[in-house]
Coordinates of C-alpha atoms and ligand atoms in Angstrom, one line a residue:
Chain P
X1 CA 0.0 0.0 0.0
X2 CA 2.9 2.5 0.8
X3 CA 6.7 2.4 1.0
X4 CA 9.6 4.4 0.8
X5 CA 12.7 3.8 -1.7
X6 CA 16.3 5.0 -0.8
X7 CA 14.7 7.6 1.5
X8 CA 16.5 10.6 3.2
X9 CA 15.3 13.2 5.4
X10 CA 18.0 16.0 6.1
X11 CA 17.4 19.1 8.3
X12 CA 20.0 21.7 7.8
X13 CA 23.4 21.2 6.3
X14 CA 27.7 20.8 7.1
X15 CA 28.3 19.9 10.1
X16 CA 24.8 20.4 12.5
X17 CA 22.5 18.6 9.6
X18 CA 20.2 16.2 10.9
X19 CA 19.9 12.6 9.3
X20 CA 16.3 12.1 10.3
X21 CA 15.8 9.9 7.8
X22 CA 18.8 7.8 6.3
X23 CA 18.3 5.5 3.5
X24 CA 15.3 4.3 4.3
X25 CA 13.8 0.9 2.4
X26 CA 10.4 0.1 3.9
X27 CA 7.0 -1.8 2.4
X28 CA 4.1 -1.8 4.0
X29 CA 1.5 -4.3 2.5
X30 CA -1.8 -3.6 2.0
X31 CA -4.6 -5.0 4.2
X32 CA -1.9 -5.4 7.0
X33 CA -1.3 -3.7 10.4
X34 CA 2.0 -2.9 10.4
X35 CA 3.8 -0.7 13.7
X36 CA 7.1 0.9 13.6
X37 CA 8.6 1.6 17.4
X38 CA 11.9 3.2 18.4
X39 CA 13.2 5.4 20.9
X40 CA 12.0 9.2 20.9
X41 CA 13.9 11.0 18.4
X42 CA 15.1 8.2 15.9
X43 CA 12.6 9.4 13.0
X44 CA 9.2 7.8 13.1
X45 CA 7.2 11.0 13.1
X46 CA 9.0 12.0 10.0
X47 CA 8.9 8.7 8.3
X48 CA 4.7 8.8 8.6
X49 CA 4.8 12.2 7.5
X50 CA 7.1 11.6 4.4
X51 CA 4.8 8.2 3.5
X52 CA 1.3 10.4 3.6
X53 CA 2.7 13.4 1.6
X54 CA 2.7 15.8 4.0
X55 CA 6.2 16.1 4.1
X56 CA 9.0 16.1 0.9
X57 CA 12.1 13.7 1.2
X58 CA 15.8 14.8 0.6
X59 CA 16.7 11.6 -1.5
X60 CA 14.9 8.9 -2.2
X61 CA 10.9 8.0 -3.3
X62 CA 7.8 7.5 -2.0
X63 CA 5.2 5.1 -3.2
X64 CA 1.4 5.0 -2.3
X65 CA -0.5 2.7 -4.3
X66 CA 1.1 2.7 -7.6
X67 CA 1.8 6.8 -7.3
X68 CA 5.2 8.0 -6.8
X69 CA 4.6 10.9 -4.9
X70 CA 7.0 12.8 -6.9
X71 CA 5.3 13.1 -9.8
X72 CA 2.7 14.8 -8.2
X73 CA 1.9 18.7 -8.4
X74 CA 0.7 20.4 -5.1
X75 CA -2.8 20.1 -6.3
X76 CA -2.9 16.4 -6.7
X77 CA -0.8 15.6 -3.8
X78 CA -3.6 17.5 -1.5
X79 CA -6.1 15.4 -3.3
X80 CA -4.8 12.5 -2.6
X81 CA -4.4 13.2 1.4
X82 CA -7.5 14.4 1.4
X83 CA -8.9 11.2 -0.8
X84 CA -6.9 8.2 0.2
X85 CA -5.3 8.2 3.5
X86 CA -6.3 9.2 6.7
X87 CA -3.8 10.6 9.6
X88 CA -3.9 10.3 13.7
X89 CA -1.2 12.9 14.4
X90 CA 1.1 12.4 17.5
X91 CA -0.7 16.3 18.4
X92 CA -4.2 15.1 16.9
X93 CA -3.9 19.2 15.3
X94 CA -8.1 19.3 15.8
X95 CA -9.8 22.6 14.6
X96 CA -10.6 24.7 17.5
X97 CA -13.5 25.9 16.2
X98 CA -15.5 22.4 14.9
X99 CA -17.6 20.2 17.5
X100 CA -15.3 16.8 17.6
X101 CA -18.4 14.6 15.4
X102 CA -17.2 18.3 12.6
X103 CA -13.9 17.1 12.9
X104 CA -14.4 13.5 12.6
X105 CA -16.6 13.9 9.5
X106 CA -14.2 16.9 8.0
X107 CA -12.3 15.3 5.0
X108 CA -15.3 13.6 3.7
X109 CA -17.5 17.7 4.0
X110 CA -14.2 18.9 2.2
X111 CA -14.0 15.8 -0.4
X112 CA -18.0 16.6 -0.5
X113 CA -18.6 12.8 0.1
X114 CA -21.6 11.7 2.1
X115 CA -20.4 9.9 5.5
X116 CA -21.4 6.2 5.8
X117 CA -23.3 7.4 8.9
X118 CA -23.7 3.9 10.7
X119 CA -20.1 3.6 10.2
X120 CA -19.3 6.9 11.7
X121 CA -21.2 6.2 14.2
X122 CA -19.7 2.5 15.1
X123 CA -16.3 4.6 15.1
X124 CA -17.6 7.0 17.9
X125 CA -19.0 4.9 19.8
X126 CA -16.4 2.0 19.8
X127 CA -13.6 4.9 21.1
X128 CA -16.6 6.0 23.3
X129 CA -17.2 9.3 22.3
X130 CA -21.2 9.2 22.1
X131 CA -21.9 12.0 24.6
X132 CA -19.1 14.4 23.5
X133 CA -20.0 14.9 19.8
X134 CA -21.3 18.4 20.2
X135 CA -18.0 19.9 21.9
X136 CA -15.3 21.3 20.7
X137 CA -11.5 20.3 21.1
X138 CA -10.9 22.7 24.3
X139 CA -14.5 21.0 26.0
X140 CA -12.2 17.6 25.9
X141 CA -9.7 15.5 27.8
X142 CA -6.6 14.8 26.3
X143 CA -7.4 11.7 25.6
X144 CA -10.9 12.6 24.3
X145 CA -9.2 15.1 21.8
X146 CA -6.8 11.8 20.4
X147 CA -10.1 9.7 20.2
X148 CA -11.3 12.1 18.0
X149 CA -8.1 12.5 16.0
X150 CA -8.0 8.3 15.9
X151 CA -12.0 8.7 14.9
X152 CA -11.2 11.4 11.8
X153 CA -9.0 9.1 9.9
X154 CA -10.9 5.8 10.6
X155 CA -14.6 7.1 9.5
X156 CA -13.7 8.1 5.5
X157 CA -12.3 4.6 5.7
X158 CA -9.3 5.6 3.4
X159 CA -7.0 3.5 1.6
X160 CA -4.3 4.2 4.0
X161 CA -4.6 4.9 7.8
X162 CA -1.5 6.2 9.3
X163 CA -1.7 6.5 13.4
X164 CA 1.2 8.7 14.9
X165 CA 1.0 7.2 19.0
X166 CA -2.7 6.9 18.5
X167 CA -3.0 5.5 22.3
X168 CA -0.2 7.7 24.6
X169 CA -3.3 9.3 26.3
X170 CA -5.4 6.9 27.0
X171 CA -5.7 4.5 29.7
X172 CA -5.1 1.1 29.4
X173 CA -9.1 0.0 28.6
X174 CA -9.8 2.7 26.5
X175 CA -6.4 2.4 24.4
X176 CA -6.9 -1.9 24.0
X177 CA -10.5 -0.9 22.9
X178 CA -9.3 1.4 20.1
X179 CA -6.6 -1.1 19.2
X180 CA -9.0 -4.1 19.0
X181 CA -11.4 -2.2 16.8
X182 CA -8.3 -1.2 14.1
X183 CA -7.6 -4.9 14.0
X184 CA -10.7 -5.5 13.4
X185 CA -11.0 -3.2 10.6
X186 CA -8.2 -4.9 9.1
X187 CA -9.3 -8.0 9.2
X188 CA -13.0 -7.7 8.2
X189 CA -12.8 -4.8 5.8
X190 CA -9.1 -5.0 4.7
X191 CA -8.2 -1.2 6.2
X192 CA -4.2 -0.8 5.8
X193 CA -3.1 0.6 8.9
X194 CA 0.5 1.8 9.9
X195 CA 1.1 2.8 13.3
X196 CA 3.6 4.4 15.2
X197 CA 4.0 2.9 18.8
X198 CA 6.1 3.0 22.1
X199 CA 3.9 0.7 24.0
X200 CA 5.3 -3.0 23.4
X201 CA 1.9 -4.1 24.1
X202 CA 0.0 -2.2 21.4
X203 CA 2.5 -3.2 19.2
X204 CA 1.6 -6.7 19.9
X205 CA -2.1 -6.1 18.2
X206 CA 0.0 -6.0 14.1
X207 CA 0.8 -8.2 12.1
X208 CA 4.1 -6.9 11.8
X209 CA 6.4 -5.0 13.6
X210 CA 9.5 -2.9 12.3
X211 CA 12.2 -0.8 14.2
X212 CA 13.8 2.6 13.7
X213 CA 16.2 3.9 15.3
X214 CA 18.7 7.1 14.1
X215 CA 17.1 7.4 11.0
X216 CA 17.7 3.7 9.6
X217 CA 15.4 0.6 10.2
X218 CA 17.4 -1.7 12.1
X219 CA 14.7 -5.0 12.5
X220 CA 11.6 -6.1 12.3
X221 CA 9.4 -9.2 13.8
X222 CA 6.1 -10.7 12.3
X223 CA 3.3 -11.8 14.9
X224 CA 4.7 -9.8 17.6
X225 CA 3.9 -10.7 21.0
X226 CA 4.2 -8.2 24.3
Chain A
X1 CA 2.2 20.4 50.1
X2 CA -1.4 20.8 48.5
X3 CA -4.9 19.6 48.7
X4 CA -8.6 19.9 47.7
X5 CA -11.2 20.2 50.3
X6 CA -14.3 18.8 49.2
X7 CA -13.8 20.1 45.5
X8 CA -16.5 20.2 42.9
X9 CA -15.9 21.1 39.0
X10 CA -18.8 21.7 37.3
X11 CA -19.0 22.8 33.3
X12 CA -22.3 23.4 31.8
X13 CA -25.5 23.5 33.6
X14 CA -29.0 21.7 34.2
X15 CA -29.1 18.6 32.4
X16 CA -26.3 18.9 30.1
X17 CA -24.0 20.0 33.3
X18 CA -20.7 18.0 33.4
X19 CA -19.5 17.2 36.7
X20 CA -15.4 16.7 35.6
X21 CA -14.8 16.9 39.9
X22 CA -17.6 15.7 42.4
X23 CA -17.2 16.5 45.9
X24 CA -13.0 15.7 45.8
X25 CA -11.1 15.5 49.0
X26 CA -7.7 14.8 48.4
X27 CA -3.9 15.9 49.7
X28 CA -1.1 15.9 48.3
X29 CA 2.0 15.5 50.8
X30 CA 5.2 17.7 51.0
X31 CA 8.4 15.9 49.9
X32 CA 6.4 12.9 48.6
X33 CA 5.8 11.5 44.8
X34 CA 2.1 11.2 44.3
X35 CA 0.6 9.5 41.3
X36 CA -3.2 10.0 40.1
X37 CA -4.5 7.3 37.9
X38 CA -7.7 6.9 36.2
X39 CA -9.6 6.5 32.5
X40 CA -9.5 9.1 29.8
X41 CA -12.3 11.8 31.0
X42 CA -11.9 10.8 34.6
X43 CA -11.1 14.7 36.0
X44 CA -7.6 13.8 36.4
X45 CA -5.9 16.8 34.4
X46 CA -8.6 19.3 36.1
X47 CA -8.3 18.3 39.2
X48 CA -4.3 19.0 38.3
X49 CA -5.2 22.4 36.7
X50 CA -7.3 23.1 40.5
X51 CA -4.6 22.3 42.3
X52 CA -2.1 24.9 40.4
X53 CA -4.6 27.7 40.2
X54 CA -4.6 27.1 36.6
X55 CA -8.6 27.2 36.9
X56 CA -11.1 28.0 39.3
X57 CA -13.0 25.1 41.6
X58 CA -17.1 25.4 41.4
X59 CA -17.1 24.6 45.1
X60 CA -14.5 23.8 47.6
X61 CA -11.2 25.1 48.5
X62 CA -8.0 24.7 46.9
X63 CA -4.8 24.8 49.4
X64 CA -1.0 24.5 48.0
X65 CA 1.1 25.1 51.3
X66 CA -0.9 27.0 53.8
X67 CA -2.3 29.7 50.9
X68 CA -6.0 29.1 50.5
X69 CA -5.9 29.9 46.7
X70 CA -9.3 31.8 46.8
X71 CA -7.5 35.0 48.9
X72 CA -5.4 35.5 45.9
X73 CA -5.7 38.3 43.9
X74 CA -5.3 37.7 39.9
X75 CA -1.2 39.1 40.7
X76 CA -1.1 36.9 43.4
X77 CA -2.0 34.0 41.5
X78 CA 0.0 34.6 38.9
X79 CA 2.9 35.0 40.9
X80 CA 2.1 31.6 43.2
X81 CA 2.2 29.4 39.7
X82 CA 5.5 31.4 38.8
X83 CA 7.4 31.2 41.5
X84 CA 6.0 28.0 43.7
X85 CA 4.8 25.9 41.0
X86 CA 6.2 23.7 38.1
X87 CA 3.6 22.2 36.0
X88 CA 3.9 19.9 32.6
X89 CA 1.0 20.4 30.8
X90 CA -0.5 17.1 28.8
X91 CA -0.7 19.2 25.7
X92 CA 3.5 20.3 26.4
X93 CA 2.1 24.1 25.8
X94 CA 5.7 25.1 24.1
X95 CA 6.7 28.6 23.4
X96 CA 6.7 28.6 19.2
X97 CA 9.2 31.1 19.0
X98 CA 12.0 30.2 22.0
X99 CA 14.3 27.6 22.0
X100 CA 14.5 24.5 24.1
X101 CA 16.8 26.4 26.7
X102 CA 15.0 29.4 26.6
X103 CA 11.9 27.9 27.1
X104 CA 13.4 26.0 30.0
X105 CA 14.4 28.8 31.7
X106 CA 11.3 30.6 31.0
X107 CA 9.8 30.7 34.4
X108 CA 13.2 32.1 36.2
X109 CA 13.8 34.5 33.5
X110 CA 10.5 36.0 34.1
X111 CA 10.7 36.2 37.7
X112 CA 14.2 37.6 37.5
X113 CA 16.0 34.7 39.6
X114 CA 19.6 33.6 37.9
X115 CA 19.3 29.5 37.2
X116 CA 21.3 27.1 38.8
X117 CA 23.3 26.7 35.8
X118 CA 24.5 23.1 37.1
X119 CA 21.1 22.1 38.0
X120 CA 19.8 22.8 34.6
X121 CA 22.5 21.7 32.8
X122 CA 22.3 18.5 34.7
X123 CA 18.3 18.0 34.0
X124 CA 18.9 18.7 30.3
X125 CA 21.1 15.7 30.1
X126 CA 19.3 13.0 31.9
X127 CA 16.4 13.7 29.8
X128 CA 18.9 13.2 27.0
X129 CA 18.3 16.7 25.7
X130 CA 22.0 18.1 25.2
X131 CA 22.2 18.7 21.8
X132 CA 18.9 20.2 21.0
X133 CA 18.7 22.8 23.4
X134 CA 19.2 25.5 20.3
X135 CA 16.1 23.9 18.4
X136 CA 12.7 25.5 18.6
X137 CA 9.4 22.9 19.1
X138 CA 8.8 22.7 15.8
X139 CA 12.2 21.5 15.4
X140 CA 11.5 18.8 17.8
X141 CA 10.2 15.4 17.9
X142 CA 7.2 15.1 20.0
X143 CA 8.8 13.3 22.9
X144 CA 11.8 15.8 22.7
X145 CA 8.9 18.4 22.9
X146 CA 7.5 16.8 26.2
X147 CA 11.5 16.6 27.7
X148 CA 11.3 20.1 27.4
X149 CA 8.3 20.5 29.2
X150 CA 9.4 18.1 31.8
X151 CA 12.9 20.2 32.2
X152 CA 11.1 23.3 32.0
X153 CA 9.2 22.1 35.3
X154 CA 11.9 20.9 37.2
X155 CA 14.8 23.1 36.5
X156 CA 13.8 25.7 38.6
X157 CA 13.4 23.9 41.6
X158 CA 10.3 24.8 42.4
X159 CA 7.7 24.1 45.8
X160 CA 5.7 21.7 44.1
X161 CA 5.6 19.5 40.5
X162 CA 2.8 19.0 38.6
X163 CA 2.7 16.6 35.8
X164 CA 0.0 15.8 33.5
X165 CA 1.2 12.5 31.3
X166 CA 4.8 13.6 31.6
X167 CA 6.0 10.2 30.0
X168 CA 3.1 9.3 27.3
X169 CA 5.2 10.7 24.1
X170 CA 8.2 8.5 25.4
X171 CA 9.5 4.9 24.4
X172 CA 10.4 3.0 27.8
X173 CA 14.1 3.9 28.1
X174 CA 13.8 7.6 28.2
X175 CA 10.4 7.1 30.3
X176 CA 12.5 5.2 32.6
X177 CA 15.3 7.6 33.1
X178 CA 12.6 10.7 33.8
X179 CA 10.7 8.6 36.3
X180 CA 14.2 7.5 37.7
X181 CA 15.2 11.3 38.2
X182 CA 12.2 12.4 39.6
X183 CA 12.2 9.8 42.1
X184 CA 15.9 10.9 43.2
X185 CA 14.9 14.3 43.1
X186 CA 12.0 13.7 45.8
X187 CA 14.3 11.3 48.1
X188 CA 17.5 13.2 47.8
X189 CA 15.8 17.0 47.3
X190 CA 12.9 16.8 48.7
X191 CA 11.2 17.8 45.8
X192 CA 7.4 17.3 46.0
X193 CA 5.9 15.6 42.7
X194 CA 2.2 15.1 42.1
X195 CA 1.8 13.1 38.7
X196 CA -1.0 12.0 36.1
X197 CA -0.4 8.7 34.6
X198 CA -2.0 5.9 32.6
X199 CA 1.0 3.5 32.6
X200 CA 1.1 1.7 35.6
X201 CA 5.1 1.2 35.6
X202 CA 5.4 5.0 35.7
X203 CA 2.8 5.0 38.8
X204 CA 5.3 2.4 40.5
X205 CA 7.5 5.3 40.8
X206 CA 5.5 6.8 43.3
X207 CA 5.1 6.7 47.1
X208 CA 1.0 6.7 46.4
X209 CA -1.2 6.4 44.2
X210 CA -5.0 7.7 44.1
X211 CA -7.8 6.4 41.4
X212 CA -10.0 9.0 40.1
X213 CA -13.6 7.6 38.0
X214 CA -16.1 10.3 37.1
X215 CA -14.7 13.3 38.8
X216 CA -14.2 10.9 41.9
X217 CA -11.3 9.4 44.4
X218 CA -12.2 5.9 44.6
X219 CA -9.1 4.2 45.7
X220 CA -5.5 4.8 46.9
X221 CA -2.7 2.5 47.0
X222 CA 1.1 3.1 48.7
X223 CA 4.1 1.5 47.9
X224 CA 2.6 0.8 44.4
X225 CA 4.1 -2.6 42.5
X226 CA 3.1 -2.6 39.1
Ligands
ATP301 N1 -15.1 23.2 29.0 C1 -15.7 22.0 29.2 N2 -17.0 21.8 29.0 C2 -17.6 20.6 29.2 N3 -16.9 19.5 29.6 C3 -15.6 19.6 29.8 C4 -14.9 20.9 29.6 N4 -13.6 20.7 29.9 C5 -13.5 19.4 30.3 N5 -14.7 18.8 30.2 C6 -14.9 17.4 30.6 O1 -14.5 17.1 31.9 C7 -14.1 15.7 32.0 C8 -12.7 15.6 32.6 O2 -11.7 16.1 31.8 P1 -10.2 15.9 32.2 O3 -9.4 16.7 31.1 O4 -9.9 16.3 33.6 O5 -10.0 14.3 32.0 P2 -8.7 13.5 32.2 O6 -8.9 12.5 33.3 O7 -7.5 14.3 32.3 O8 -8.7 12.6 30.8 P3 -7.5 12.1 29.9 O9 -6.9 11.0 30.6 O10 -8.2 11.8 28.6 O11 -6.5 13.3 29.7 C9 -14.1 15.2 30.6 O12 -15.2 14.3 30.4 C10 -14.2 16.4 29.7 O13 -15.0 16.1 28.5
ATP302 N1 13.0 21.1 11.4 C1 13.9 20.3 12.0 N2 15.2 20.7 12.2 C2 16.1 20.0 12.8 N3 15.9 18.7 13.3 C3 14.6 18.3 13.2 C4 13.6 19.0 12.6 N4 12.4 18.3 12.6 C5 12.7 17.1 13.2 N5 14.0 17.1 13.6 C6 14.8 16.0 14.2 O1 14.6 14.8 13.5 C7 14.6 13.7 14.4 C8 13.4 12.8 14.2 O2 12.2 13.4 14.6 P1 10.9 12.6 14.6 O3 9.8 13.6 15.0 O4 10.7 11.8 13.4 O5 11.1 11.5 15.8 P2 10.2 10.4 16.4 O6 10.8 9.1 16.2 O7 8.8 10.6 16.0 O8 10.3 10.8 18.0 P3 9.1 10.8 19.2 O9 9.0 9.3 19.5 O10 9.8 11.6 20.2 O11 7.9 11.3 18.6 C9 14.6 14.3 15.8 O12 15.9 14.2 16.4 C10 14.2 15.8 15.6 O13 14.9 16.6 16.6
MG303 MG1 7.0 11.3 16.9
MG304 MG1 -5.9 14.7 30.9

């Protein structure tokens, strides 16, 4: 579904550039739950943004679908988030001014798709947001605000879901609850998901697990247990 | 060092009122490292924000030392958090536009007290911070962003720690060595710490632990295991 070729990511140059990224090979197959872990710092963020387009590499491609990112103009490549892959972000970046069920349904009202309502609605209330639709972001907890961020890129049910720490505020029922229901969607309805983790034990819900760390991936481990 | 006396947080009124605190008694000693556990929506960051004068109680009293905070003027207030408080917010609440050392010195520069240059220096490396202290947040990977917070909190020494989350952004070796220095600072500087957490590993940290559900203390627990 998405992978990056020969990828670099450099920030600055000479002697203080940072090698966020450094030659980078990574696949990850549609209809699978994959997780990449590594310690703070070693590139994960910037990986996920580089595979959803919100980000441009130094060297290096990146593939979603058959579409190298590349040979896209500004215009398509916004399409393209918008259409075909959905985004948890590590600070869930809500609008302040939309109720969270505004934000959940947002990139369908901006694609101007109609919202498979009993979907949407099987989203909200599996994360266990039914009586907090009507408020907005600053009305939330923490970990209400990422249960809406989780719920925003689950509900257009996009080609590609990426989830950037998807469960670091949530307790331990809440988070396993979220975690179950992606597998679940992989399973039964063949969502791609790639998820950033630090928790061994959410990890242990994909099918596959790879590691990062400074910038290079340095193992991976199918059927991961905790 | 703190405590709520019989502290209610209500948002919202009639039947769509929100009671986020109900009726909490709770204390918080001096010199002790306190952890507050419960699910996502539980009151647990509120009943932080009370404590620190970061928001006003609906009924009840808020005490941090032997200040009732409801004689303090707005200045006074102001002046308490600056000076007596510490406080790592769950959402990191970074200056844009300052560096990682500049907003780590933040509080002291704005009270006009000189940092203890070796205690700072030695904060920014256990957190493992040393050579992004010239970065700005957006520079910074989001558990480099939440180090920052962290160090911005306890560089300055001050009466009393509050920390929403502190470790949720962080893979388990970093986590470790926070939780690790907090705990020395409360045994070897007396430093009091009160801390949110949903990982029960970083609540084994602590001397106690209380369980908030629905704006509620419904359990405590010292000498955690996890
Ligand atoms: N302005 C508001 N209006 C209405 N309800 C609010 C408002 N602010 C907070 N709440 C509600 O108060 C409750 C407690 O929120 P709080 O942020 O204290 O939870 P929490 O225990 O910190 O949760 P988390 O673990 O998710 O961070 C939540 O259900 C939240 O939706
Ligand atoms: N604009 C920038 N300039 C310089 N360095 C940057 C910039 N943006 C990110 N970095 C650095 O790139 C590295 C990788 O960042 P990234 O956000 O991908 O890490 P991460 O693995 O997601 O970490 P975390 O687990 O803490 O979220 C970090 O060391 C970060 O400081
Ligand atoms: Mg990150
Ligand atoms: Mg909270």
């Amino acid at each position: 579904a998405a992978a990056a070729v020969g990828v670099s990511k450099i920030y600055g140059h000479g002697d203080t550039a940072v090698h966020a990224l450094d030659e980078i090979d990574a696949s990850f197959q549609s209809g699978r739950f994959t997780a990449i872990m590594g310690p703070s710092g070693s590139g994960k963020s910037t990986l996920m943004h580089c595979l959803a387009g919100l980000d441009t590499v130094s060297h290096g491609s990146i593939l979603v679908g058959d579409t190298d990112l590349s040979t896209l103009s500004e215009r398509e490549l916004t399409l393209l988030r918008r259409d075909r892959i959905g985004f948890v972000f590590q600070s869930f970046n809500l609008v302040p001014t939309l109720t969270a069920m505004e934000n959940i349904t947002l990139p369908m009202d901006l694609a101007g798709r109609t919202p498979d309502q009993a979907w949407v609605d099987e989203v909200i209330n599996t994360v266990g947001l039914d009586d907090r639709t009507s408020h907005r972001p600053n009305e939330l907890s923490g970990g209400q605000q990422q249960r809406v961020a989780v719920s925003r890129a689950l509900a257009s049910q996009p080609e590609i879901v990426f989830a950037d720490e998807p469960t670091g505020n949530l307790d331990s029922t809440t988070g396993a609850e979220i975690l179950e229901f992606m597998r679940r969607a992989v399973r039964e309805m063949d969502q791609t998901i790639v998820m950033v983790t630090h928790d061994p034990n959410a990890a242990s819900y994909a099918d596959r697990v790879v590691f990062l760390n400074d910038g290079k991936i340095v193992d991976e481990m199918f059927e991961p247990t905790p």
